[in-house]
PDB file of N, CA, C and O in Angstrom:
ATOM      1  N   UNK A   1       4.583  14.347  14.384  1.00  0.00           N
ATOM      2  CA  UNK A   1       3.645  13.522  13.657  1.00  0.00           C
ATOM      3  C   UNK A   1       4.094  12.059  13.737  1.00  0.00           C
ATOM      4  O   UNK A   1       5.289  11.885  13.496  1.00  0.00           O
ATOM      5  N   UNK A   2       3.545  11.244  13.959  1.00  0.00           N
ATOM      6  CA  UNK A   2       3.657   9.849  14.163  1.00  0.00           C
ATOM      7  C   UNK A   2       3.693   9.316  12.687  1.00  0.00           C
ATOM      8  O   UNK A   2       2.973   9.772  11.798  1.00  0.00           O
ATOM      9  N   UNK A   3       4.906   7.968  12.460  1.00  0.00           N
ATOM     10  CA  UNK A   3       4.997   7.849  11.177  1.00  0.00           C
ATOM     11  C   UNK A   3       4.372   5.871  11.526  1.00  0.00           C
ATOM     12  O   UNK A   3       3.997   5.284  12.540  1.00  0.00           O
ATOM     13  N   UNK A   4       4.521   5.545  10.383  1.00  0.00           N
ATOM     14  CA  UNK A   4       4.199   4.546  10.530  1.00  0.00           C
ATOM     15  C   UNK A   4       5.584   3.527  10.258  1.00  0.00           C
ATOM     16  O   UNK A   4       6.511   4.074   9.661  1.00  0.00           O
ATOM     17  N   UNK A   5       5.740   2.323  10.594  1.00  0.00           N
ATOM     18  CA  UNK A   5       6.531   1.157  10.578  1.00  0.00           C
ATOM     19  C   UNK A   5       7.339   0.811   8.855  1.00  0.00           C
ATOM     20  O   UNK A   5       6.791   0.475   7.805  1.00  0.00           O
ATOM     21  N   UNK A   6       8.466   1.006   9.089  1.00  0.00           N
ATOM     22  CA  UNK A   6       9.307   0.651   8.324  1.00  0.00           C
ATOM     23  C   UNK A   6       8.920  -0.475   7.635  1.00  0.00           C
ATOM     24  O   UNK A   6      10.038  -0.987   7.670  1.00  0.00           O
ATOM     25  N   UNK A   7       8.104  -1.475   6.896  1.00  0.00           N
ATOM     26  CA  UNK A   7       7.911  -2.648   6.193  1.00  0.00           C
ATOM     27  C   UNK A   7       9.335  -3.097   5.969  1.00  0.00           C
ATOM     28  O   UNK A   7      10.310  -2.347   6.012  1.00  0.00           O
ATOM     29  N   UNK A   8       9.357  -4.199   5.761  1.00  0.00           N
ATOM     30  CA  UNK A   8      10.681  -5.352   4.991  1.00  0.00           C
ATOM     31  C   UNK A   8      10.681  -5.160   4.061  1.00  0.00           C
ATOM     32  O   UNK A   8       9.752  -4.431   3.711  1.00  0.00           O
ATOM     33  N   UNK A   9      11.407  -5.502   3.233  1.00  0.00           N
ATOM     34  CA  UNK A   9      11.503  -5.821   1.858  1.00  0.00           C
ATOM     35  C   UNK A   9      10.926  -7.233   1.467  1.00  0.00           C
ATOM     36  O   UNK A   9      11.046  -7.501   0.272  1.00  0.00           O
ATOM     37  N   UNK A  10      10.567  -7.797   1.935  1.00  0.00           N
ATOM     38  CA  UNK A  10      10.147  -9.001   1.898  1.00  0.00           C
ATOM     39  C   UNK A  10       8.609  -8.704   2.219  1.00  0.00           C
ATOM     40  O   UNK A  10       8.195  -9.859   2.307  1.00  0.00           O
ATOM     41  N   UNK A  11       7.680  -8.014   2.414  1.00  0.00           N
ATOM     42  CA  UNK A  11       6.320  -7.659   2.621  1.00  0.00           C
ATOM     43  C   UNK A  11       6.276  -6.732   1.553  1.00  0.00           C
ATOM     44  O   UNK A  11       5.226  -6.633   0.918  1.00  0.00           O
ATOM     45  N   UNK A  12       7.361  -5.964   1.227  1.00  0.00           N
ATOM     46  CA  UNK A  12       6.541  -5.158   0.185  1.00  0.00           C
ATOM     47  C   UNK A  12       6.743  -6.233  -1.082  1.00  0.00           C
ATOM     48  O   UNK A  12       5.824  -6.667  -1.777  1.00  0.00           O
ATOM     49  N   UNK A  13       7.704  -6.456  -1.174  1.00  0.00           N
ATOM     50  CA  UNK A  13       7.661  -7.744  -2.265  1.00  0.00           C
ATOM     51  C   UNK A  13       6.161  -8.408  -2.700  1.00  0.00           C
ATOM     52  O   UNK A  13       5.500  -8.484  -3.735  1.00  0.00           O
ATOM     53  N   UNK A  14       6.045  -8.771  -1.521  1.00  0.00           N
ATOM     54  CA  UNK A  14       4.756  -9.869  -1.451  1.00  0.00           C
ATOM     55  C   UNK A  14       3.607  -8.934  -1.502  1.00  0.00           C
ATOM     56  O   UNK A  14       2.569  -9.497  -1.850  1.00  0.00           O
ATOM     57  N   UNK A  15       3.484  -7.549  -1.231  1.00  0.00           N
ATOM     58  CA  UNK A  15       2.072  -6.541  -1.711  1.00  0.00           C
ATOM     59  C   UNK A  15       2.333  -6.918  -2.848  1.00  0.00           C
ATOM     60  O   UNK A  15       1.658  -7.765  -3.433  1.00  0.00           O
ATOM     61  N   UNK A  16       3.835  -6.079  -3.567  1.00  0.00           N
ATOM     62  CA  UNK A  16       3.912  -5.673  -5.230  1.00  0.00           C
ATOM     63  C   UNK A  16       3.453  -6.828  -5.957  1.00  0.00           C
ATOM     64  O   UNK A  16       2.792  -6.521  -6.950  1.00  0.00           O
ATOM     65  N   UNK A  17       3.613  -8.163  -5.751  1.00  0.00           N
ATOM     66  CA  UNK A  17       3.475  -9.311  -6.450  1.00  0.00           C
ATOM     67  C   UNK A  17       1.924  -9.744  -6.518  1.00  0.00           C
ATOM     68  O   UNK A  17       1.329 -10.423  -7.355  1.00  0.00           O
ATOM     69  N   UNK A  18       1.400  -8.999  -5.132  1.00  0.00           N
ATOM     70  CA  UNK A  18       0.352  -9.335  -5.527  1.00  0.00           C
ATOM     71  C   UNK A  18      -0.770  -7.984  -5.876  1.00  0.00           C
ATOM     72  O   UNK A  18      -1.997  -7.959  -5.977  1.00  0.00           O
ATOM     73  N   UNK A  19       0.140  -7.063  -5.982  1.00  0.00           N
ATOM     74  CA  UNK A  19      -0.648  -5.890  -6.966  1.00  0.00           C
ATOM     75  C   UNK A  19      -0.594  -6.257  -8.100  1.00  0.00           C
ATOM     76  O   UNK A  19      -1.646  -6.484  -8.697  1.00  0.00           O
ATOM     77  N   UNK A  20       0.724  -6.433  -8.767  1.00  0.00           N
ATOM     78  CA  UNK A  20       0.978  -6.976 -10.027  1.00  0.00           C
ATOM     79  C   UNK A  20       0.092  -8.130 -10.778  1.00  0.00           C
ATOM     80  O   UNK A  20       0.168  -8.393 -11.978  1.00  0.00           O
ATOM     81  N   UNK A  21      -0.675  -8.698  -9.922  1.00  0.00           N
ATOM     82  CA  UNK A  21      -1.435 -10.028 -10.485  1.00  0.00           C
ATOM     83  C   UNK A  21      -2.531  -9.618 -11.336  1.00  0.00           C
ATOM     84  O   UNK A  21      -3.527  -9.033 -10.910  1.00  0.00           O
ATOM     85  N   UNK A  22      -2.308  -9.972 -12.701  1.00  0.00           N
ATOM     86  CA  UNK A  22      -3.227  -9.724 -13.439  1.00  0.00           C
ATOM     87  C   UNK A  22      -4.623  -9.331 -13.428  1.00  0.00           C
ATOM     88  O   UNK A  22      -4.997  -9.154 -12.269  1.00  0.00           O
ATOM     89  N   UNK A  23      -5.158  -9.212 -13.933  1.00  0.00           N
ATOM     90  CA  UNK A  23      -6.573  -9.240 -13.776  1.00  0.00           C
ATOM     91  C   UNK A  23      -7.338  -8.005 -12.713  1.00  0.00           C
ATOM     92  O   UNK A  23      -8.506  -7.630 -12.611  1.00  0.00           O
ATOM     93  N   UNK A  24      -6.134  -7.630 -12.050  1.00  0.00           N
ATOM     94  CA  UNK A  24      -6.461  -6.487 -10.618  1.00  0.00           C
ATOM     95  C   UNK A  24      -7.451  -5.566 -11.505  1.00  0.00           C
ATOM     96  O   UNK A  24      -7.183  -5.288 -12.674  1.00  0.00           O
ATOM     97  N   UNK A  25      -8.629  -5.114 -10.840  1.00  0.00           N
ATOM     98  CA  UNK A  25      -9.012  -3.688 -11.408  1.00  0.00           C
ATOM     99  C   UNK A  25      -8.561  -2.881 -10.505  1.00  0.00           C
ATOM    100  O   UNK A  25      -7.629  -3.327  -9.835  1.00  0.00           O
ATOM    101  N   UNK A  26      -8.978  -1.671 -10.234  1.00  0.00           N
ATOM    102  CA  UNK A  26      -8.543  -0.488  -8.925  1.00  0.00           C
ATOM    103  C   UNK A  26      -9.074  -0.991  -7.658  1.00  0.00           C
ATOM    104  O   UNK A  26      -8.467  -1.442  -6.687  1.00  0.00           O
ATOM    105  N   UNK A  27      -9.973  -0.872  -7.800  1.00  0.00           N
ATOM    106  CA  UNK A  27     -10.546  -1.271  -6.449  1.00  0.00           C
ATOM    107  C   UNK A  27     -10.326  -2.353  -5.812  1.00  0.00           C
ATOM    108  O   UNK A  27     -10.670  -2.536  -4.644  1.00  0.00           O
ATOM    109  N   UNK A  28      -9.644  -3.291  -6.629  1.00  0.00           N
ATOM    110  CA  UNK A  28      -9.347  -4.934  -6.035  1.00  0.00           C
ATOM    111  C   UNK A  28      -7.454  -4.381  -5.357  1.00  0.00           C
ATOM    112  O   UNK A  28      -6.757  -4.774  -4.422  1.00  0.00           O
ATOM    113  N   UNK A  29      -7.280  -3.360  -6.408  1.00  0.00           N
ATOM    114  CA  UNK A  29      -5.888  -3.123  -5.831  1.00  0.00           C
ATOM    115  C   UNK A  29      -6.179  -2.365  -4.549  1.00  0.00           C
ATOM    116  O   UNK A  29      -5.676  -2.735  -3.489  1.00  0.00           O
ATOM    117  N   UNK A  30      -6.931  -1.375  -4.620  1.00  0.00           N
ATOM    118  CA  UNK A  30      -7.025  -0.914  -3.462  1.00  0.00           C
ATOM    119  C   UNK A  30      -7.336  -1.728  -2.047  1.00  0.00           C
ATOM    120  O   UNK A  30      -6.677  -1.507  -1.031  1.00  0.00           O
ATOM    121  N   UNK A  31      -8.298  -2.589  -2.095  1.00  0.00           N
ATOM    122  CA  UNK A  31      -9.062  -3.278  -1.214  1.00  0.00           C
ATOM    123  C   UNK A  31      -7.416  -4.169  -0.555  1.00  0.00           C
ATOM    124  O   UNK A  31      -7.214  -4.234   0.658  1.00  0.00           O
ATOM    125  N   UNK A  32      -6.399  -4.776  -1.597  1.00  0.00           N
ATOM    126  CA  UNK A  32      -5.512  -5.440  -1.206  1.00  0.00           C
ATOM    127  C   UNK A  32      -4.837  -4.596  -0.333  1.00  0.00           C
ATOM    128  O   UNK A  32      -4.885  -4.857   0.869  1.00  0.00           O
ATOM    129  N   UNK A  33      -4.044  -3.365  -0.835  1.00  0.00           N
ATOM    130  CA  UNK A  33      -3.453  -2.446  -0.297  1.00  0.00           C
ATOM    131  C   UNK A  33      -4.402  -1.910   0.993  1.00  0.00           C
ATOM    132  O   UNK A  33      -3.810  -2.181   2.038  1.00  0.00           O
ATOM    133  N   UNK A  34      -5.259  -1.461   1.162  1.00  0.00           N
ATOM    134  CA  UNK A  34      -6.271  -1.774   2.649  1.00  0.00           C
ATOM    135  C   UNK A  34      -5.714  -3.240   3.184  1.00  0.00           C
ATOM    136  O   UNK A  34      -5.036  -3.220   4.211  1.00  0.00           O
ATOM    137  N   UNK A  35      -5.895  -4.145   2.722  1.00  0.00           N
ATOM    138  CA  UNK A  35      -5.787  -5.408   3.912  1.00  0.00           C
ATOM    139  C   UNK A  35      -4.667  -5.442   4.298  1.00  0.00           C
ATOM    140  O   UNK A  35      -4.461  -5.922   5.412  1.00  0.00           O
ATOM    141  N   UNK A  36      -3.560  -4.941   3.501  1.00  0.00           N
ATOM    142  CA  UNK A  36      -2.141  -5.060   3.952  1.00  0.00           C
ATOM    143  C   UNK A  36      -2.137  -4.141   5.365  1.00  0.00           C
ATOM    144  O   UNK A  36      -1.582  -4.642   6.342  1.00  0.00           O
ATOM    145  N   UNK A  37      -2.601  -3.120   5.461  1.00  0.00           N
ATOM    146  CA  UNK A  37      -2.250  -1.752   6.384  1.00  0.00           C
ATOM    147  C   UNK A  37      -3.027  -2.273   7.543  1.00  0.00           C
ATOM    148  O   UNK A  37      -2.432  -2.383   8.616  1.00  0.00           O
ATOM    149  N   UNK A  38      -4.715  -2.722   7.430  1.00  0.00           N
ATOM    150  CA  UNK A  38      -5.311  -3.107   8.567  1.00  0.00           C
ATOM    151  C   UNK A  38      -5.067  -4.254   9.157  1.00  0.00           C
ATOM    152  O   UNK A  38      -5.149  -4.352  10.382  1.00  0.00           O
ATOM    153  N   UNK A  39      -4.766  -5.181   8.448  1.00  0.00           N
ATOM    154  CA  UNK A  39      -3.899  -6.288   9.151  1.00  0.00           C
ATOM    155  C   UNK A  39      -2.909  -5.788  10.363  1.00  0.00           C
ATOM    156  O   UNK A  39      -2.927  -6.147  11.540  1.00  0.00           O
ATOM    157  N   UNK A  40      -1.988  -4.792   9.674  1.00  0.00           N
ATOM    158  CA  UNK A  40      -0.734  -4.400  10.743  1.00  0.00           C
ATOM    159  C   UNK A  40      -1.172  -3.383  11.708  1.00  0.00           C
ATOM    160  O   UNK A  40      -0.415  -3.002  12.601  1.00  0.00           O
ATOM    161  N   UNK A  41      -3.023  -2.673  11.485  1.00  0.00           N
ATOM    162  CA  UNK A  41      -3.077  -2.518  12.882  1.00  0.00           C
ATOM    163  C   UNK A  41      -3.634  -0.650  12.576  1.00  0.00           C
ATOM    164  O   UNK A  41      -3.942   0.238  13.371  1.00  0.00           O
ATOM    165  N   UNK A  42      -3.557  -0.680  11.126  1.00  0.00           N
ATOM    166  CA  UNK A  42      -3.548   1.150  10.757  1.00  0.00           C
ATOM    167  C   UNK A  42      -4.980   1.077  10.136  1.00  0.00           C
ATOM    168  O   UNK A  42      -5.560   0.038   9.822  1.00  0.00           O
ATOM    169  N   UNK A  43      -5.424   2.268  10.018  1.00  0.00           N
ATOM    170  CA  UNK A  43      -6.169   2.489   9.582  1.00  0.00           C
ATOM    171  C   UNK A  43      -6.071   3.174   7.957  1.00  0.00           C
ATOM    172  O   UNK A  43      -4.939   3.182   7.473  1.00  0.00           O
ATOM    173  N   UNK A  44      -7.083   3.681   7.200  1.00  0.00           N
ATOM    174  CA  UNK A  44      -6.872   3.674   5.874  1.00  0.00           C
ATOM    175  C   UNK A  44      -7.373   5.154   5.208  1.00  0.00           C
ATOM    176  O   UNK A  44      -8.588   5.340   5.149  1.00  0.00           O
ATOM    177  N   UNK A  45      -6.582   6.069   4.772  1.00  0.00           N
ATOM    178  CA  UNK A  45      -7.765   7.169   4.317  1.00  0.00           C
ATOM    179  C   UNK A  45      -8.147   6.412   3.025  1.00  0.00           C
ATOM    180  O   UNK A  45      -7.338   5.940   2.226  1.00  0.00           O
ATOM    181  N   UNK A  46      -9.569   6.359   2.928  1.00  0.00           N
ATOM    182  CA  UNK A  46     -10.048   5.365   1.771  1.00  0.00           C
ATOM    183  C   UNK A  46     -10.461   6.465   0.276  1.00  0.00           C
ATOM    184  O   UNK A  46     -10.794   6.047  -0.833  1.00  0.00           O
ATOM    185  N   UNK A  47     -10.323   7.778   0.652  1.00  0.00           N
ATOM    186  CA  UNK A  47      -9.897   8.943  -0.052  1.00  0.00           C
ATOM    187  C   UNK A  47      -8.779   8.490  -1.690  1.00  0.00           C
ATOM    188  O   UNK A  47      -9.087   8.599  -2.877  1.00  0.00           O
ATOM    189  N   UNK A  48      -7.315   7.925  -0.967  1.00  0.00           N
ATOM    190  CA  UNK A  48      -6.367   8.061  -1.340  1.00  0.00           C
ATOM    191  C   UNK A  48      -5.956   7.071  -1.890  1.00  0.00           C
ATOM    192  O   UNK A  48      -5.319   7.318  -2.914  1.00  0.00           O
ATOM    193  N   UNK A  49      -6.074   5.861  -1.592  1.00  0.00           N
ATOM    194  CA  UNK A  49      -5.877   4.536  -1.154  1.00  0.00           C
ATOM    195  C   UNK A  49      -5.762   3.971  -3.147  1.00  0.00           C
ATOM    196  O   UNK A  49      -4.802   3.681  -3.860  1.00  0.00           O
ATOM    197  N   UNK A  50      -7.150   4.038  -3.379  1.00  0.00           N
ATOM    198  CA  UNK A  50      -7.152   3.836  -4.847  1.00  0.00           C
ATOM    199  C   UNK A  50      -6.185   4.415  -5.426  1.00  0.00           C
ATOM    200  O   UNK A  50      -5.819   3.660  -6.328  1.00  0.00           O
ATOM    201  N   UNK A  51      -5.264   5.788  -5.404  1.00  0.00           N
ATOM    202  CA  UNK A  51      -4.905   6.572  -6.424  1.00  0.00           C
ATOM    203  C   UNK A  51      -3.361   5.948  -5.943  1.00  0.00           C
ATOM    204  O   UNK A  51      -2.368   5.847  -6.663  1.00  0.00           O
ATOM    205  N   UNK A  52      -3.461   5.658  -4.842  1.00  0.00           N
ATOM    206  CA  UNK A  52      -1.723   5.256  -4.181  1.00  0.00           C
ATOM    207  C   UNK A  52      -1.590   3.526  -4.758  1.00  0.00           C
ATOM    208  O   UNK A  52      -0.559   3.022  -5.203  1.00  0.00           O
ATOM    209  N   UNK A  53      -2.944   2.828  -4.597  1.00  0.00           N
ATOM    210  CA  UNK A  53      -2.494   1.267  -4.986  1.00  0.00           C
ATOM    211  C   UNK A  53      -2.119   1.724  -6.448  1.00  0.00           C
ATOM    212  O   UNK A  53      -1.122   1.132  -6.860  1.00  0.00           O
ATOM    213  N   UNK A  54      -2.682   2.659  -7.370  1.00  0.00           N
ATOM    214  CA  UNK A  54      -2.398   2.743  -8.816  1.00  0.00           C
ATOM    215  C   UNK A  54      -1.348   2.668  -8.830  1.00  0.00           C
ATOM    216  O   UNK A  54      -0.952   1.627  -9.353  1.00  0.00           O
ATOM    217  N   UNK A  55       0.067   3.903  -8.163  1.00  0.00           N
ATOM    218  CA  UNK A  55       1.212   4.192  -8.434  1.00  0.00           C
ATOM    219  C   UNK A  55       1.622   3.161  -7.849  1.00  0.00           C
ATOM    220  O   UNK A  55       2.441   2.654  -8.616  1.00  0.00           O
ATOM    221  N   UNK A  56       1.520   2.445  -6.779  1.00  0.00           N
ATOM    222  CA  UNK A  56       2.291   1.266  -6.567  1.00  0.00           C
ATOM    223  C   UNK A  56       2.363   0.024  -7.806  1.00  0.00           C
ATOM    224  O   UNK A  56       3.376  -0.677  -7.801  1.00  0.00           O
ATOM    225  N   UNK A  57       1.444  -0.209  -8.714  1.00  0.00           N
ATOM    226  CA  UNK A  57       1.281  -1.020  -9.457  1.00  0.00           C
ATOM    227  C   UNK A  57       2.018  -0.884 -10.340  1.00  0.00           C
ATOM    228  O   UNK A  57       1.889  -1.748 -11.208  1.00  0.00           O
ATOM    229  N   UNK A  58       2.734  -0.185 -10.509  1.00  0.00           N
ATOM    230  CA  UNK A  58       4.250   0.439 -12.256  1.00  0.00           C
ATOM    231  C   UNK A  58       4.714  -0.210 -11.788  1.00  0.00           C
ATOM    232  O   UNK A  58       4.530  -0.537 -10.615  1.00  0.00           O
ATOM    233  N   UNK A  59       5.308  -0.536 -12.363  1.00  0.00           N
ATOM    234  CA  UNK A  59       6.532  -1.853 -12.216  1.00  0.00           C
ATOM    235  C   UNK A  59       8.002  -1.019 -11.724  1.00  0.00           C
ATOM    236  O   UNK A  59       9.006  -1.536 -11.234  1.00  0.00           O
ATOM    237  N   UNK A  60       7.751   0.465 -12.036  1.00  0.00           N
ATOM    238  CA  UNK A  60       8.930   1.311 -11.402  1.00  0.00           C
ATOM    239  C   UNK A  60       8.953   1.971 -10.403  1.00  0.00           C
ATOM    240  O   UNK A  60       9.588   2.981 -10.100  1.00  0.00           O
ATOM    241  N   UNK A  61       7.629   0.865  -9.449  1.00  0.00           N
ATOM    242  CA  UNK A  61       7.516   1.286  -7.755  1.00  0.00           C
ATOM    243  C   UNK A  61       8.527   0.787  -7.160  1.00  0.00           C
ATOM    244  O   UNK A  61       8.386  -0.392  -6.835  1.00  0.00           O
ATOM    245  N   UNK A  62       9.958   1.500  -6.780  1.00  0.00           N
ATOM    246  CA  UNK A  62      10.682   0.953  -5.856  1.00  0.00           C
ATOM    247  C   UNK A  62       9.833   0.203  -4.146  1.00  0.00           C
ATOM    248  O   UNK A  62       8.634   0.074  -3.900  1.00  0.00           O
ATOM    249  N   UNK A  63      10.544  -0.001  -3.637  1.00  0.00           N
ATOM    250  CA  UNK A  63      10.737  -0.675  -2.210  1.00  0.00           C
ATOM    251  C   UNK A  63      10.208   0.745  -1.166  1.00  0.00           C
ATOM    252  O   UNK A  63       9.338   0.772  -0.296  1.00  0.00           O
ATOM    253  N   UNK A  64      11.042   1.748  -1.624  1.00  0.00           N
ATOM    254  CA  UNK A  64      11.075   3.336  -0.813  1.00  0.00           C
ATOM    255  C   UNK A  64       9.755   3.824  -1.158  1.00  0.00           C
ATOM    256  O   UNK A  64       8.970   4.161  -0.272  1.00  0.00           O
ATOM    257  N   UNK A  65       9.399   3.896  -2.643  1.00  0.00           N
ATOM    258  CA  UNK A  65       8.141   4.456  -3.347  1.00  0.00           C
ATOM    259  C   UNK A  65       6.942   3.753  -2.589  1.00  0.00           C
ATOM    260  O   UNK A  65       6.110   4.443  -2.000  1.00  0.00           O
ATOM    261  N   UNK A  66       6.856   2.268  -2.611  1.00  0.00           N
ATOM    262  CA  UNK A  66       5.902   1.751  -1.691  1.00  0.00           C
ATOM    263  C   UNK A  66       5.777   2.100  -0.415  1.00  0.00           C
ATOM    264  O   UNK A  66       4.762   2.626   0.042  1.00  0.00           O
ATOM    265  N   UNK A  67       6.644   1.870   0.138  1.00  0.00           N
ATOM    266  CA  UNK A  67       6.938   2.778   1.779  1.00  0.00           C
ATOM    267  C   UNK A  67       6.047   4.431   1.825  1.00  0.00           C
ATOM    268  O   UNK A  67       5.121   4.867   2.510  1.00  0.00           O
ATOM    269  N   UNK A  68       6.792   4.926   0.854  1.00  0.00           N
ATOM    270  CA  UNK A  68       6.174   6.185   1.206  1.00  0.00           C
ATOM    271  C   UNK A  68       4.880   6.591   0.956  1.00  0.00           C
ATOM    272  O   UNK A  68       4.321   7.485   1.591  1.00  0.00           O
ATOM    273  N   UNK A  69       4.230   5.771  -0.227  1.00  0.00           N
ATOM    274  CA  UNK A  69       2.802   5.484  -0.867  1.00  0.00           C
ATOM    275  C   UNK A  69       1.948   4.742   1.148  1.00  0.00           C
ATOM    276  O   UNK A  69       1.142   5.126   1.995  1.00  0.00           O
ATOM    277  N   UNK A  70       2.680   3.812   0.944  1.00  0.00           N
ATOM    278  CA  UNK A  70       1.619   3.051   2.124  1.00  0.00           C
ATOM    279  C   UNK A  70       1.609   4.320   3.379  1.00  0.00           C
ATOM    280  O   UNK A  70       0.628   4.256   4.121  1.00  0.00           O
ATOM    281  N   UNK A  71       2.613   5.456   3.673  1.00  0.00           N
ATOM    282  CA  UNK A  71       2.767   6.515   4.968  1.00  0.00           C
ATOM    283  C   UNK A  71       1.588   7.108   4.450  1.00  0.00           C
ATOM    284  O   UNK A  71       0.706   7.253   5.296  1.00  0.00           O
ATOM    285  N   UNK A  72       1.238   7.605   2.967  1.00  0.00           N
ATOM    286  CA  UNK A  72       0.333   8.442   3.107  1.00  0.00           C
ATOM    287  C   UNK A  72      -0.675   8.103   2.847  1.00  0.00           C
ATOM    288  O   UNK A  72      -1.332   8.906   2.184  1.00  0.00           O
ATOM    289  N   UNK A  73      -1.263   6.927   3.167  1.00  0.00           N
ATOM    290  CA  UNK A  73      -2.735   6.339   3.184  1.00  0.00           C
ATOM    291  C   UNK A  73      -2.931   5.384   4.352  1.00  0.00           C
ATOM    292  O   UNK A  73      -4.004   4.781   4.354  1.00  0.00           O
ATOM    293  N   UNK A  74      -1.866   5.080   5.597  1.00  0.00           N
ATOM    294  CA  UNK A  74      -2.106   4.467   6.699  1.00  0.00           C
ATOM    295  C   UNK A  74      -2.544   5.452   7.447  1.00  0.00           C
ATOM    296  O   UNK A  74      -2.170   6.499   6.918  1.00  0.00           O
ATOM    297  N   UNK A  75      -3.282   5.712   8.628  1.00  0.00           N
ATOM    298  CA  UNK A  75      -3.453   6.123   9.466  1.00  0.00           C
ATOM    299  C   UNK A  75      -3.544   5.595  10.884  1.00  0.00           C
ATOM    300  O   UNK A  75      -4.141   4.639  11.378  1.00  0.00           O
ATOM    301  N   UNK A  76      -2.612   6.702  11.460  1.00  0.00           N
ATOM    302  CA  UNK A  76      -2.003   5.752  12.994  1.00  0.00           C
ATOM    303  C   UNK A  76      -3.489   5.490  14.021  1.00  0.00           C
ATOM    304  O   UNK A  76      -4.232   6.444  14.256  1.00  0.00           O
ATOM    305  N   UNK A  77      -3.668   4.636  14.355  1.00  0.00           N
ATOM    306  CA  UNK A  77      -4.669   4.095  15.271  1.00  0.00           C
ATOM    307  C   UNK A  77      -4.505   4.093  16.423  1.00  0.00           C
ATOM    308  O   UNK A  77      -5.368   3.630  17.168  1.00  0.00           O
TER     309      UNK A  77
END
């Protein structure tokens, strides 16, 4: 199974910070979390996407937790 690209710590930073921005409803989180993945080229199950930007948004989303959240809603292209 093809995995997807290791992110920096410095990109997930810059998702979380800007999941974290107030005012997000779901779908604005989601739509962000989409632009992050299609930017780099993946595609999105748009299924999942909402329920994964949620758990990324706790403030007790590690670096790894994001990683593994963004594997199971990219899809390899």
């Amino acid at each position: 199974m093809d995995r997807i690209e290791k992110f920096s710590v410095a990109e997930l930073a810059n998702l979380r910070a800007e999941l974290m921005r107030s005012g997000l409803d779901s779908r604005q989180a989601a739509e962000i979390l989409s632009t992050f993945l299609i930017g780099r080229g993946y595609g999105v199950d748009s299924q999942r996407v909402t329920e994964a930007a949620l758990r990324m948004e706790r403030s007790g989303c590690t670096t790894d937790c994001m990683q593994a959240e963004l594997e199971s809603v990219a899809l390899i292209m």
